[in-house]
mmCIF file of N, CA and C in Angstrom:
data_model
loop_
_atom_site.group_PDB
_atom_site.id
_atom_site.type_symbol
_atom_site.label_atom_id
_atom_site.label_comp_id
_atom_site.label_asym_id
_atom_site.label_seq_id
_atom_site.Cartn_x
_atom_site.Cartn_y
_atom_site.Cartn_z
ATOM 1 N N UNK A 1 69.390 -22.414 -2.987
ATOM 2 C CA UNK A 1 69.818 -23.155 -1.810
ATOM 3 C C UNK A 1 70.586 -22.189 -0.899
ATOM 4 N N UNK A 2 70.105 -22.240 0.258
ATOM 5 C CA UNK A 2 71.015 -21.312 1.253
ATOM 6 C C UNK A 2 71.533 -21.841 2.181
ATOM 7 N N UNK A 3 72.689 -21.864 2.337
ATOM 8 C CA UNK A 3 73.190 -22.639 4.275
ATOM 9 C C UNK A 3 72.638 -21.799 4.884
ATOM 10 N N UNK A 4 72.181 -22.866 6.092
ATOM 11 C CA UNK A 4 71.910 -21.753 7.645
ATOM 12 C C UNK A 4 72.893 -22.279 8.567
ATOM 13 N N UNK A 5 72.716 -20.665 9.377
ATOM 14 C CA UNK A 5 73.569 -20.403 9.992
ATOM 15 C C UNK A 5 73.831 -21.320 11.324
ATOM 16 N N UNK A 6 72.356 -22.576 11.226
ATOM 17 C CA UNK A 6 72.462 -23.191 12.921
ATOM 18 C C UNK A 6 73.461 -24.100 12.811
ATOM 19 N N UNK A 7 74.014 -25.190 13.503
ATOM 20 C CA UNK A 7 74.540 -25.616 14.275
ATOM 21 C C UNK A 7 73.910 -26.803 12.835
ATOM 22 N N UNK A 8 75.065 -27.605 12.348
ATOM 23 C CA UNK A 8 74.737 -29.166 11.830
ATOM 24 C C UNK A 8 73.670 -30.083 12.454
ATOM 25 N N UNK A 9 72.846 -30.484 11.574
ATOM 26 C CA UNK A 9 71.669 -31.423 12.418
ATOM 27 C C UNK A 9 70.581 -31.234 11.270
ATOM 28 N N UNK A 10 69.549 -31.557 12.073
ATOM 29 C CA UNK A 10 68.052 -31.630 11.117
ATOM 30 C C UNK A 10 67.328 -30.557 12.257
ATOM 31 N N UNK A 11 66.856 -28.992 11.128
ATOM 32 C CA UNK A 11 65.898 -28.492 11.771
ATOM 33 C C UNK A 11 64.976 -27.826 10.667
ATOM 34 N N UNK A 12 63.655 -28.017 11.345
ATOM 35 C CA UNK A 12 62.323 -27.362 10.677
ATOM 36 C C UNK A 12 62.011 -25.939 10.802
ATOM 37 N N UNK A 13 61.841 -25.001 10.078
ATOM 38 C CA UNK A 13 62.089 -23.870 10.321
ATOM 39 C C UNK A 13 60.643 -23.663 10.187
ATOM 40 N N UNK A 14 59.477 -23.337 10.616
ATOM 41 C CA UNK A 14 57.785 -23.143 10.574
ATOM 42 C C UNK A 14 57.984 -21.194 10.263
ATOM 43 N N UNK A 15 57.523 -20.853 9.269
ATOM 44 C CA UNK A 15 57.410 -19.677 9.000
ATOM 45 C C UNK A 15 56.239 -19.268 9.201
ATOM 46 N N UNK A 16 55.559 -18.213 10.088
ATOM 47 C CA UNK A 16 54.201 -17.948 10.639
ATOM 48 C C UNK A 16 53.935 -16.399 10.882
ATOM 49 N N UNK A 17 52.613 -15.905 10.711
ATOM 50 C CA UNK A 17 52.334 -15.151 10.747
ATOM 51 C C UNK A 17 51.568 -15.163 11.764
ATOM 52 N N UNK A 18 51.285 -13.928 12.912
ATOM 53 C CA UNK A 18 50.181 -14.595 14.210
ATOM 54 C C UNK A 18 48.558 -14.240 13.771
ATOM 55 N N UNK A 19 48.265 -13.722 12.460
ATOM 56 C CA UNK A 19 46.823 -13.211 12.665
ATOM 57 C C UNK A 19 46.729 -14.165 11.159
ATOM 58 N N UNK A 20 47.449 -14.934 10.787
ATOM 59 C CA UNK A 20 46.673 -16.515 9.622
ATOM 60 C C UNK A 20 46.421 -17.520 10.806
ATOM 61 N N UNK A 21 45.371 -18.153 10.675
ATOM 62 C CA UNK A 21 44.475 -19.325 11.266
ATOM 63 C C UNK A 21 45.223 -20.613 11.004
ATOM 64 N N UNK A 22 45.101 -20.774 10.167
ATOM 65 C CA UNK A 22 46.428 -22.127 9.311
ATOM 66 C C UNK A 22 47.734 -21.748 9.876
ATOM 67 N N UNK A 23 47.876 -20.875 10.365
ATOM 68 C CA UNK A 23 49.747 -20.902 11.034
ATOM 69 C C UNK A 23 49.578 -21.162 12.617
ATOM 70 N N UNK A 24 48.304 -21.081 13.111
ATOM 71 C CA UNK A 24 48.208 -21.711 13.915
ATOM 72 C C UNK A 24 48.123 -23.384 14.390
ATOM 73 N N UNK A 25 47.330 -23.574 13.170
ATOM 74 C CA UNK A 25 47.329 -25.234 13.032
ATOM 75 C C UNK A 25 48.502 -25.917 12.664
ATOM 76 N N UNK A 26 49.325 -25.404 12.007
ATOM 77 C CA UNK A 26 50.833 -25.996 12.086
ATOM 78 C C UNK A 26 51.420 -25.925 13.301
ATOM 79 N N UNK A 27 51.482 -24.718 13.917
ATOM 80 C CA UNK A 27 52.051 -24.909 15.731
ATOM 81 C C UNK A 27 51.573 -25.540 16.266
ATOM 82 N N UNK A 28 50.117 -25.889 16.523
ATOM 83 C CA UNK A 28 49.941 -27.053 17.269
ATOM 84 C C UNK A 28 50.228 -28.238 16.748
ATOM 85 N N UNK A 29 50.185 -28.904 15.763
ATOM 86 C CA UNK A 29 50.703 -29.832 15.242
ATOM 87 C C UNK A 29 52.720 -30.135 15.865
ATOM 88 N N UNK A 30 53.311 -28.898 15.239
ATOM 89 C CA UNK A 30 54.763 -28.704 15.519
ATOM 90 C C UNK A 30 55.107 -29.343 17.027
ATOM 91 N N UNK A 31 54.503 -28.314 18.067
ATOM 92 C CA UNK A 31 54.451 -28.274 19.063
ATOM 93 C C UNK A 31 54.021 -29.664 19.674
ATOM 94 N N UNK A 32 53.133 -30.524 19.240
ATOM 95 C CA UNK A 32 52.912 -31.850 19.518
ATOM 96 C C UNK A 32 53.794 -33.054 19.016
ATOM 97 N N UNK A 33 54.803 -32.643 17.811
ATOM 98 C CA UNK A 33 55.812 -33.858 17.361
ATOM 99 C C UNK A 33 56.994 -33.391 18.201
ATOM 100 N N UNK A 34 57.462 -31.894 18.651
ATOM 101 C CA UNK A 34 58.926 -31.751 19.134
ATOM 102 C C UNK A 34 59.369 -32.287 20.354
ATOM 103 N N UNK A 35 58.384 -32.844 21.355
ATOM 104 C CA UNK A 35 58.792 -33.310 22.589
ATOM 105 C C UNK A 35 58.809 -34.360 21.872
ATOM 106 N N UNK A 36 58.723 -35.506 21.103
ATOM 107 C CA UNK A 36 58.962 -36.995 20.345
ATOM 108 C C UNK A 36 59.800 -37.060 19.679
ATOM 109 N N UNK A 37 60.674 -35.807 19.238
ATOM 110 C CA UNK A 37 61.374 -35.883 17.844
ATOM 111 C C UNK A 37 62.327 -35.064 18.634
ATOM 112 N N UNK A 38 63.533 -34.917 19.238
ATOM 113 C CA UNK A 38 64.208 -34.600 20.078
ATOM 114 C C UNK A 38 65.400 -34.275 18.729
ATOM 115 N N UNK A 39 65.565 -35.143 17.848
ATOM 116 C CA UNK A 39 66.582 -35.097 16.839
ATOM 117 C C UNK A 39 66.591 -34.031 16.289
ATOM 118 N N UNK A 40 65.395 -33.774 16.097
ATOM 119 C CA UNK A 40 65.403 -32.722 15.261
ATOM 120 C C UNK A 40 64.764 -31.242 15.779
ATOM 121 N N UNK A 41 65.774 -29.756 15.207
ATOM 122 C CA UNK A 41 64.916 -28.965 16.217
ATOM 123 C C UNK A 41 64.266 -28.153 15.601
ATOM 124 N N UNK A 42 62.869 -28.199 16.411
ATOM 125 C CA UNK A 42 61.748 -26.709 15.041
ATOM 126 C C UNK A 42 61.757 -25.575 16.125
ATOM 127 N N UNK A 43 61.825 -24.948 14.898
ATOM 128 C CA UNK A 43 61.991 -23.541 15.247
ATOM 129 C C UNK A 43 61.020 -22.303 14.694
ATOM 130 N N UNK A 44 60.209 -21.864 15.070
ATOM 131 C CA UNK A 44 59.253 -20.774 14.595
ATOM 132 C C UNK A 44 59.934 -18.999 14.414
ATOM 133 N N UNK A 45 59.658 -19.103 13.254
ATOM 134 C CA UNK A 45 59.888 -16.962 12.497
ATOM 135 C C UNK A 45 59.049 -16.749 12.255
ATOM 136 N N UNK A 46 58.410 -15.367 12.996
ATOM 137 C CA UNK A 46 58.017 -14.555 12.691
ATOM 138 C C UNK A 46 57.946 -14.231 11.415
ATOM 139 N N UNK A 47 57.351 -14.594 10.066
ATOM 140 C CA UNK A 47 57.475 -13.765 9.017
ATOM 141 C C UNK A 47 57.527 -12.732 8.632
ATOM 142 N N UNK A 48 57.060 -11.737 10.053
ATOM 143 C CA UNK A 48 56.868 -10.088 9.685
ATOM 144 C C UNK A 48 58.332 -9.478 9.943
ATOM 145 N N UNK A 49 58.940 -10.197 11.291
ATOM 146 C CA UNK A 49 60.120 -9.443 11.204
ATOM 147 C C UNK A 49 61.208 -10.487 10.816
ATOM 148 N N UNK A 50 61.176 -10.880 9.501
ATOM 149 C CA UNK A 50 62.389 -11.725 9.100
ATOM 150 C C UNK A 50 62.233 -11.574 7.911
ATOM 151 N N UNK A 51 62.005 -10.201 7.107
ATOM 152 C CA UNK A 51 61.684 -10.629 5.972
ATOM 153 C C UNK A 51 63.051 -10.244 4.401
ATOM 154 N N UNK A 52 64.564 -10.692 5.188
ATOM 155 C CA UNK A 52 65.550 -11.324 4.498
ATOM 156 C C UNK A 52 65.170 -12.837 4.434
ATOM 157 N N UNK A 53 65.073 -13.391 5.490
ATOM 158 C CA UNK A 53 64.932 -14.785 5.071
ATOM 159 C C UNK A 53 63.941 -14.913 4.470
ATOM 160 N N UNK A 54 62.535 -14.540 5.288
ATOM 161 C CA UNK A 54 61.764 -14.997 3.344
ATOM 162 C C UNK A 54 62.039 -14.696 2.155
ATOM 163 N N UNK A 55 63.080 -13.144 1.835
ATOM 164 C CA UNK A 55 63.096 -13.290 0.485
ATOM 165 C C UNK A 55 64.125 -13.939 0.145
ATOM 166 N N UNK A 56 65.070 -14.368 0.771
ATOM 167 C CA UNK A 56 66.367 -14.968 0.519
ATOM 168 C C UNK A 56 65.940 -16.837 0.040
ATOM 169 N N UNK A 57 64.871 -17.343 1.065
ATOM 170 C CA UNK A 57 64.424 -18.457 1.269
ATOM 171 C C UNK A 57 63.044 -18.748 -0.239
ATOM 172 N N UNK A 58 62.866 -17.538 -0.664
ATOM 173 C CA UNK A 58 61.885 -17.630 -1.364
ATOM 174 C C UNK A 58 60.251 -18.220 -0.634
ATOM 175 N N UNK A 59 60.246 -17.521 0.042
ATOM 176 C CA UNK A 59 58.928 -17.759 1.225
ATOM 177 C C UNK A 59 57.589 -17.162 0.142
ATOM 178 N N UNK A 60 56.526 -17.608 -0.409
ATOM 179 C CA UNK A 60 55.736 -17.006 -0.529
ATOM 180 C C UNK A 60 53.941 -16.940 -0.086
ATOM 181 N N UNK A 61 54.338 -18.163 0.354
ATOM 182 C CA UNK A 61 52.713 -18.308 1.247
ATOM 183 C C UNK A 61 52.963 -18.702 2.347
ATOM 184 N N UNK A 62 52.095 -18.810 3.638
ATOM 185 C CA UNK A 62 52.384 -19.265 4.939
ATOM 186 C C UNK A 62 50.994 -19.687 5.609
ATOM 187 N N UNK A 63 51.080 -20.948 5.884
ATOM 188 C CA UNK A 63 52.137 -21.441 6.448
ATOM 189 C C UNK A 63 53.436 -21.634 5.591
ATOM 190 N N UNK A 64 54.838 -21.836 6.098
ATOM 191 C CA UNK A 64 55.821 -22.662 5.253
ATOM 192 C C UNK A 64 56.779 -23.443 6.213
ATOM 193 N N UNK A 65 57.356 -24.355 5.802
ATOM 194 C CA UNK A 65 57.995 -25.257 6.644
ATOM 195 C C UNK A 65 59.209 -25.643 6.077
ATOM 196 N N UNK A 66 60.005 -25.013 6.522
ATOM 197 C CA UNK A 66 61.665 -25.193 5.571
ATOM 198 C C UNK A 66 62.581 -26.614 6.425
ATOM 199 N N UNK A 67 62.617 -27.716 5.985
ATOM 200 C CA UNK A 67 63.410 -28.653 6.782
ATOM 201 C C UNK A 67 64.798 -28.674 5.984
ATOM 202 N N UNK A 68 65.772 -28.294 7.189
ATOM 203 C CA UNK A 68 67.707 -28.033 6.736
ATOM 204 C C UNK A 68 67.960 -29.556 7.576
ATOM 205 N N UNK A 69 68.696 -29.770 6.545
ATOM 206 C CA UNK A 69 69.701 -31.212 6.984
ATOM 207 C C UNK A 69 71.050 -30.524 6.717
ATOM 208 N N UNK A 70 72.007 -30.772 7.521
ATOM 209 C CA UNK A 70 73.342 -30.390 7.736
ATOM 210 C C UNK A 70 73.778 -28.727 6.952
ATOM 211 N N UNK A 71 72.239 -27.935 7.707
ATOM 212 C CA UNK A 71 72.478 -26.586 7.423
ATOM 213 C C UNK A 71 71.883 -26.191 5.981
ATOM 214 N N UNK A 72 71.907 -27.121 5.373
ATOM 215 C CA UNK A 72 71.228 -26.775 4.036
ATOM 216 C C UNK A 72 69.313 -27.155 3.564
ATOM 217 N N UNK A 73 68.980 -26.126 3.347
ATOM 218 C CA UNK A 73 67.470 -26.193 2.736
ATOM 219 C C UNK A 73 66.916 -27.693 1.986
ATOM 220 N N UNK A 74 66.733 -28.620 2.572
ATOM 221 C CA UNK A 74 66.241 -29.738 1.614
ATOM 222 C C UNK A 74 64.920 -29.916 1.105
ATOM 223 N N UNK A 75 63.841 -29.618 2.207
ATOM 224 C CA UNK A 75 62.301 -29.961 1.319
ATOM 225 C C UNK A 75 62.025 -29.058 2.431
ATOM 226 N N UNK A 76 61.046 -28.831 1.667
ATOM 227 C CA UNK A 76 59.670 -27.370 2.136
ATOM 228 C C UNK A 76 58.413 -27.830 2.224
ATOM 229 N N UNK A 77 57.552 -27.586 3.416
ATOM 230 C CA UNK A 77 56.106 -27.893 2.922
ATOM 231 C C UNK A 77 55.176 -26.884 3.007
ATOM 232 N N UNK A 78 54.614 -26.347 1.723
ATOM 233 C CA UNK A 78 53.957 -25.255 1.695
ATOM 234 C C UNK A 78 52.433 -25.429 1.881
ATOM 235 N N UNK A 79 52.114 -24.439 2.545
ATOM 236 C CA UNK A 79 50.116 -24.873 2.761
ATOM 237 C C UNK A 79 49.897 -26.275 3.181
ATOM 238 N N UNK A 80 48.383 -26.795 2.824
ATOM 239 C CA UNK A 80 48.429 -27.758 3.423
ATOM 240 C C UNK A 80 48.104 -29.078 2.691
ATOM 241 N N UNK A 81 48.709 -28.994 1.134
ATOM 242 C CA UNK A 81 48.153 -29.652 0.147
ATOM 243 C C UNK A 81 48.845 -31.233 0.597
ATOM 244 N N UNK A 82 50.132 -31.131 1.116
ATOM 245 C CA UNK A 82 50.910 -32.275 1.264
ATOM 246 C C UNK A 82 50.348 -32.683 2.365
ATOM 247 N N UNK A 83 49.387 -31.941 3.299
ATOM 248 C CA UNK A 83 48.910 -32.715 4.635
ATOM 249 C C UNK A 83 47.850 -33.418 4.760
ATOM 250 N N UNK A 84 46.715 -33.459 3.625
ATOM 251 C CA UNK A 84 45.658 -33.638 3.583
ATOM 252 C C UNK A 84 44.322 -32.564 2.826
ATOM 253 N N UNK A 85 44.962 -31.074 3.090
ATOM 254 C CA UNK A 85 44.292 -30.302 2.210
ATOM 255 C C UNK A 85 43.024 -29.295 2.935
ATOM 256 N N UNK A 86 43.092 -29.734 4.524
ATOM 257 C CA UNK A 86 41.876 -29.366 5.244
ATOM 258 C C UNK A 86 42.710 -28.468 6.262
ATOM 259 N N UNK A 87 41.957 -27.648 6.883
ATOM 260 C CA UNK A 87 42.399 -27.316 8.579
ATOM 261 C C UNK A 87 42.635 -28.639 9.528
ATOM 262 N N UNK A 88 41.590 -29.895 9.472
ATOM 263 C CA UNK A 88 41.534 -30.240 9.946
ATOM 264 C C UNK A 88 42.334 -31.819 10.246
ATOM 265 N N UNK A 89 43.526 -31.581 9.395
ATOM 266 C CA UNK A 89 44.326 -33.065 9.380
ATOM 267 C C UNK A 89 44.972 -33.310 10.670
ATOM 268 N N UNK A 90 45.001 -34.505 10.575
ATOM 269 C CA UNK A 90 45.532 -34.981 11.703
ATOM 270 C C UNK A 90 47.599 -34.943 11.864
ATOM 271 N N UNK A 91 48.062 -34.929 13.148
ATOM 272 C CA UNK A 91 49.449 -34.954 13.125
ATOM 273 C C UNK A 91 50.187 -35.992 12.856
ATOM 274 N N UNK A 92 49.354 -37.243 12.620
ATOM 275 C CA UNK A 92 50.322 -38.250 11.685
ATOM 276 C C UNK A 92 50.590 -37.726 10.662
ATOM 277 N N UNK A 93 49.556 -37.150 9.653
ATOM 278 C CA UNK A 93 49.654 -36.315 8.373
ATOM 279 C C UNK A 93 51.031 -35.408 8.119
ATOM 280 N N UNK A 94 51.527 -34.626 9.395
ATOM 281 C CA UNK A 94 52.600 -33.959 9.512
ATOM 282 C C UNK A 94 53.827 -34.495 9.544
ATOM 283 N N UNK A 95 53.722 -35.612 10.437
ATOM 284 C CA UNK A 95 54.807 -36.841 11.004
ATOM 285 C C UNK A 95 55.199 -37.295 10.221
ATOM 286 N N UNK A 96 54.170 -37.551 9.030
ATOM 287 C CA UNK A 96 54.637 -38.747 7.272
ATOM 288 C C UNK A 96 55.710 -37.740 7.044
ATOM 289 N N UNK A 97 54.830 -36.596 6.694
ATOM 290 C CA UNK A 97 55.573 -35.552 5.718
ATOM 291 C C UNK A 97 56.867 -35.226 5.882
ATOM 292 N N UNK A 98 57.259 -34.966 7.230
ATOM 293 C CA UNK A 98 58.316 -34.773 8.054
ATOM 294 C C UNK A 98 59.227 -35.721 8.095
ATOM 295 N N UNK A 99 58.921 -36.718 8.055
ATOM 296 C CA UNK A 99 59.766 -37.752 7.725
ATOM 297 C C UNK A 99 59.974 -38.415 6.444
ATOM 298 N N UNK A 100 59.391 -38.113 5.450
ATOM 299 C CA UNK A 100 59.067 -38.568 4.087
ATOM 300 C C UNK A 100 60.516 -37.000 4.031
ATOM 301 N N UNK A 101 60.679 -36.018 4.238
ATOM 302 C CA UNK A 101 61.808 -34.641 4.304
ATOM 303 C C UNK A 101 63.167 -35.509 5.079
ATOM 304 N N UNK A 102 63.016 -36.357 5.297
ATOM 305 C CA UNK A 102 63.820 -36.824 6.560
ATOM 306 C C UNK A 102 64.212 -35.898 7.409
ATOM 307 N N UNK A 103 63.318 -34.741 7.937
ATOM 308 C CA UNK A 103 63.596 -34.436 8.907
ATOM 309 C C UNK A 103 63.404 -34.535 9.968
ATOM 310 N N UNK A 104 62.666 -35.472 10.150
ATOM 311 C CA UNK A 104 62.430 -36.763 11.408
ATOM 312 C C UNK A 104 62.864 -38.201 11.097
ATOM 313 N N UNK A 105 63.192 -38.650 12.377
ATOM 314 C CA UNK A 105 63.165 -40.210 12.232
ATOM 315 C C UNK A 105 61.849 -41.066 12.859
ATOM 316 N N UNK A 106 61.168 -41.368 11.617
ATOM 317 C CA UNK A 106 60.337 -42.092 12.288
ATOM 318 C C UNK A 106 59.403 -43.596 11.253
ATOM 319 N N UNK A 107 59.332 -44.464 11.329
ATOM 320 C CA UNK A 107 58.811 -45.621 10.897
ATOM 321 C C UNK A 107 57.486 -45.865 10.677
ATOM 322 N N UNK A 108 57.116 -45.099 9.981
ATOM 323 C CA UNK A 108 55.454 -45.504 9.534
ATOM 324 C C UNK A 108 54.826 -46.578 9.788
ATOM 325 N N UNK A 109 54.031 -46.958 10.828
ATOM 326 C CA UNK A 109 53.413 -48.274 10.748
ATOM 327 C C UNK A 109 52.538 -48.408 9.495
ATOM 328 N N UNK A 110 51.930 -47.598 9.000
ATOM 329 C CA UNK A 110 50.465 -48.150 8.304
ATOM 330 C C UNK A 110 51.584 -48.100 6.391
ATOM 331 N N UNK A 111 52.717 -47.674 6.365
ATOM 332 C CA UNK A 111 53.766 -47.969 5.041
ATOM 333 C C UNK A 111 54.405 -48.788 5.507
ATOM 334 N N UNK A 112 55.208 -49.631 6.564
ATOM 335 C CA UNK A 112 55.429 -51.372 6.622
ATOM 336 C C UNK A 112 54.420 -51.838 6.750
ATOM 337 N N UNK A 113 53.080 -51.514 7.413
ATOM 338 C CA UNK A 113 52.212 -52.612 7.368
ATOM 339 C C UNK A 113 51.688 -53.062 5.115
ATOM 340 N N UNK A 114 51.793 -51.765 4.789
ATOM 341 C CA UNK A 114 51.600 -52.260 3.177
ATOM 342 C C UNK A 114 52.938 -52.454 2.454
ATOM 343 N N UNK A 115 54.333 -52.268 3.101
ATOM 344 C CA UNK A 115 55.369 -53.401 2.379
ATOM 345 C C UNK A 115 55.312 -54.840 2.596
ATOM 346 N N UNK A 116 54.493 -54.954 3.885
ATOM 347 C CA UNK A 116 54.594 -56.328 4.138
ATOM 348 C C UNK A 116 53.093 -56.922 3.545
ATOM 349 N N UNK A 117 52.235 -56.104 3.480
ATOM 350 C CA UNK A 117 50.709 -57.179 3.088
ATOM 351 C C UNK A 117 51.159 -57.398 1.198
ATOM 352 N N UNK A 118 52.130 -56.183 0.765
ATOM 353 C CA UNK A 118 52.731 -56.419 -0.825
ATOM 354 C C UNK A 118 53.435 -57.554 -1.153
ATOM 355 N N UNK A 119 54.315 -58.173 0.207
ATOM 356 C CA UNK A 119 55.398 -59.118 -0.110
ATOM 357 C C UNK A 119 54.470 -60.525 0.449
ATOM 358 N N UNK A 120 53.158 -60.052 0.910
ATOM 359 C CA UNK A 120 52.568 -61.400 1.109
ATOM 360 C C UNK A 120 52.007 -61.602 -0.127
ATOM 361 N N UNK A 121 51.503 -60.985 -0.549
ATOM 362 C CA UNK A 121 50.616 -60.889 -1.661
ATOM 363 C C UNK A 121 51.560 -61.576 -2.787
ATOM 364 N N UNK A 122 52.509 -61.541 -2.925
ATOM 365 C CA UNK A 122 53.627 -61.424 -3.996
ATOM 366 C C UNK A 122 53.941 -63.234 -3.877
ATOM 367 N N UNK A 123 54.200 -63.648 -3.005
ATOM 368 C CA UNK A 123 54.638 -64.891 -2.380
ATOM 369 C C UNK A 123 53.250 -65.472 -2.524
ATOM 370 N N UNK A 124 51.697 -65.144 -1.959
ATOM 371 C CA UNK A 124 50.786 -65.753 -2.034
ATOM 372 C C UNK A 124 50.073 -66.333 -3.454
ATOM 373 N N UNK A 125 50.900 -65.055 -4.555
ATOM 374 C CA UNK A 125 50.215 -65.195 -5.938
ATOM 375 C C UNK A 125 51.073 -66.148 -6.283
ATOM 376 N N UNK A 126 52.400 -66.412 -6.076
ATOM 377 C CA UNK A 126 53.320 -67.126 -6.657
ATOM 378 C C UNK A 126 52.965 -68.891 -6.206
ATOM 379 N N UNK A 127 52.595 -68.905 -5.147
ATOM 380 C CA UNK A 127 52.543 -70.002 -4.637
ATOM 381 C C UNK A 127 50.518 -70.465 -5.479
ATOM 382 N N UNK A 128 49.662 -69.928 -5.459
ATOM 383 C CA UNK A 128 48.892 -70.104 -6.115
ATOM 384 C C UNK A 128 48.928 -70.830 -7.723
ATOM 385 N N UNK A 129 50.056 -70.053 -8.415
ATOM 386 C CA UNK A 129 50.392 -70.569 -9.735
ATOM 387 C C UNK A 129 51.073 -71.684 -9.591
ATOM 388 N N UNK A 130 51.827 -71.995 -8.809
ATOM 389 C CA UNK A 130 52.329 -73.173 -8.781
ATOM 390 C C UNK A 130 51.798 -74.185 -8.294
ATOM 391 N N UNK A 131 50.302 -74.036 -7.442
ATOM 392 C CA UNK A 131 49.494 -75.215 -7.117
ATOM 393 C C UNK A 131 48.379 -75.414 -8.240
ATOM 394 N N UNK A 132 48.531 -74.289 -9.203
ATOM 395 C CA UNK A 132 47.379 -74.635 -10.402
ATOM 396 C C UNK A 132 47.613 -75.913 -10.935
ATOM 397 N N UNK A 133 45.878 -76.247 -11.131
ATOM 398 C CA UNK A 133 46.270 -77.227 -12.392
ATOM 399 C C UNK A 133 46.074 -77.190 -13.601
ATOM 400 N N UNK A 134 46.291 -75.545 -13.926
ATOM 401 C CA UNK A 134 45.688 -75.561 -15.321
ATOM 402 C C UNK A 134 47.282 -75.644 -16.165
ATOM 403 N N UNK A 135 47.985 -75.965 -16.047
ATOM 404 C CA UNK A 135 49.273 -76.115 -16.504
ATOM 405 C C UNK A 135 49.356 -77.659 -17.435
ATOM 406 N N UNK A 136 48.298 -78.538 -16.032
ATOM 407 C CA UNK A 136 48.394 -80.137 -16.986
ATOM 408 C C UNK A 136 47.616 -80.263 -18.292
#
């Protein structure tokens, strides 16, 4: 665990190299949540010339995505196994993840839409057993 040196808050640190293909697809992704996500600030390194913080950070593949809550290292997302697994995922995929780190604030529609179809379901089975008549 390392404190950083920024300023208290929530920031994403995108570790990139400019000649990997996949560190490109995280910047555009990045670059498309930070004008929405104002809370939190991402920030792109160079991996070539920072390479105390990768070894300090334990950086070993890249893409990498270091999210600090109040200066300290909390969750990492390495490659793109947590995004979907393709080049080609979409930036909700990023948005979950990012916020599943809490290093965004943001409300999943399609995870309340399945707390709530669970608590119907839950209430619908209950009410079913109690209109049975296989009880008489």
């Amino acid at each position: 665990q390392l404190a950083c040196p920024l300023d208290l808050g929530c920031h994403s640190v995108a570790f990139y190299h400019r000649d990997f293909e996949r560190c490109k697809i995280v910047d555009k992704h990045l670059y498309a949540l930070a004008p929405v996500h104002t809370e939190t600030k991402f920030i792109r390194i160079n991996a070539e010339k920072a390479p105390f913080f990768i070894t300090k950070l334990g950086v070993r593949m890249l893409p990498t995505i270091i999210c600090f809550i109040g200066g300290i290292a909390q969750d990492r997302i390495v490659g793109f196994d947590e995004l979907g697994g393709r080049d080609d995922f979409p930036t909700v995929n990023m948005r979950r993840r990012l916020a599943e780190a809490e290093a965004i604030e943001w409300d999943d529609p399609a995870a309340s839409a399945k707390k709530e179809k669970k608590v119907t379901s839950i209430y619908s089975s209950q009410f079913k057993s109690a209109d049975s008549d296989d009880d008489l």
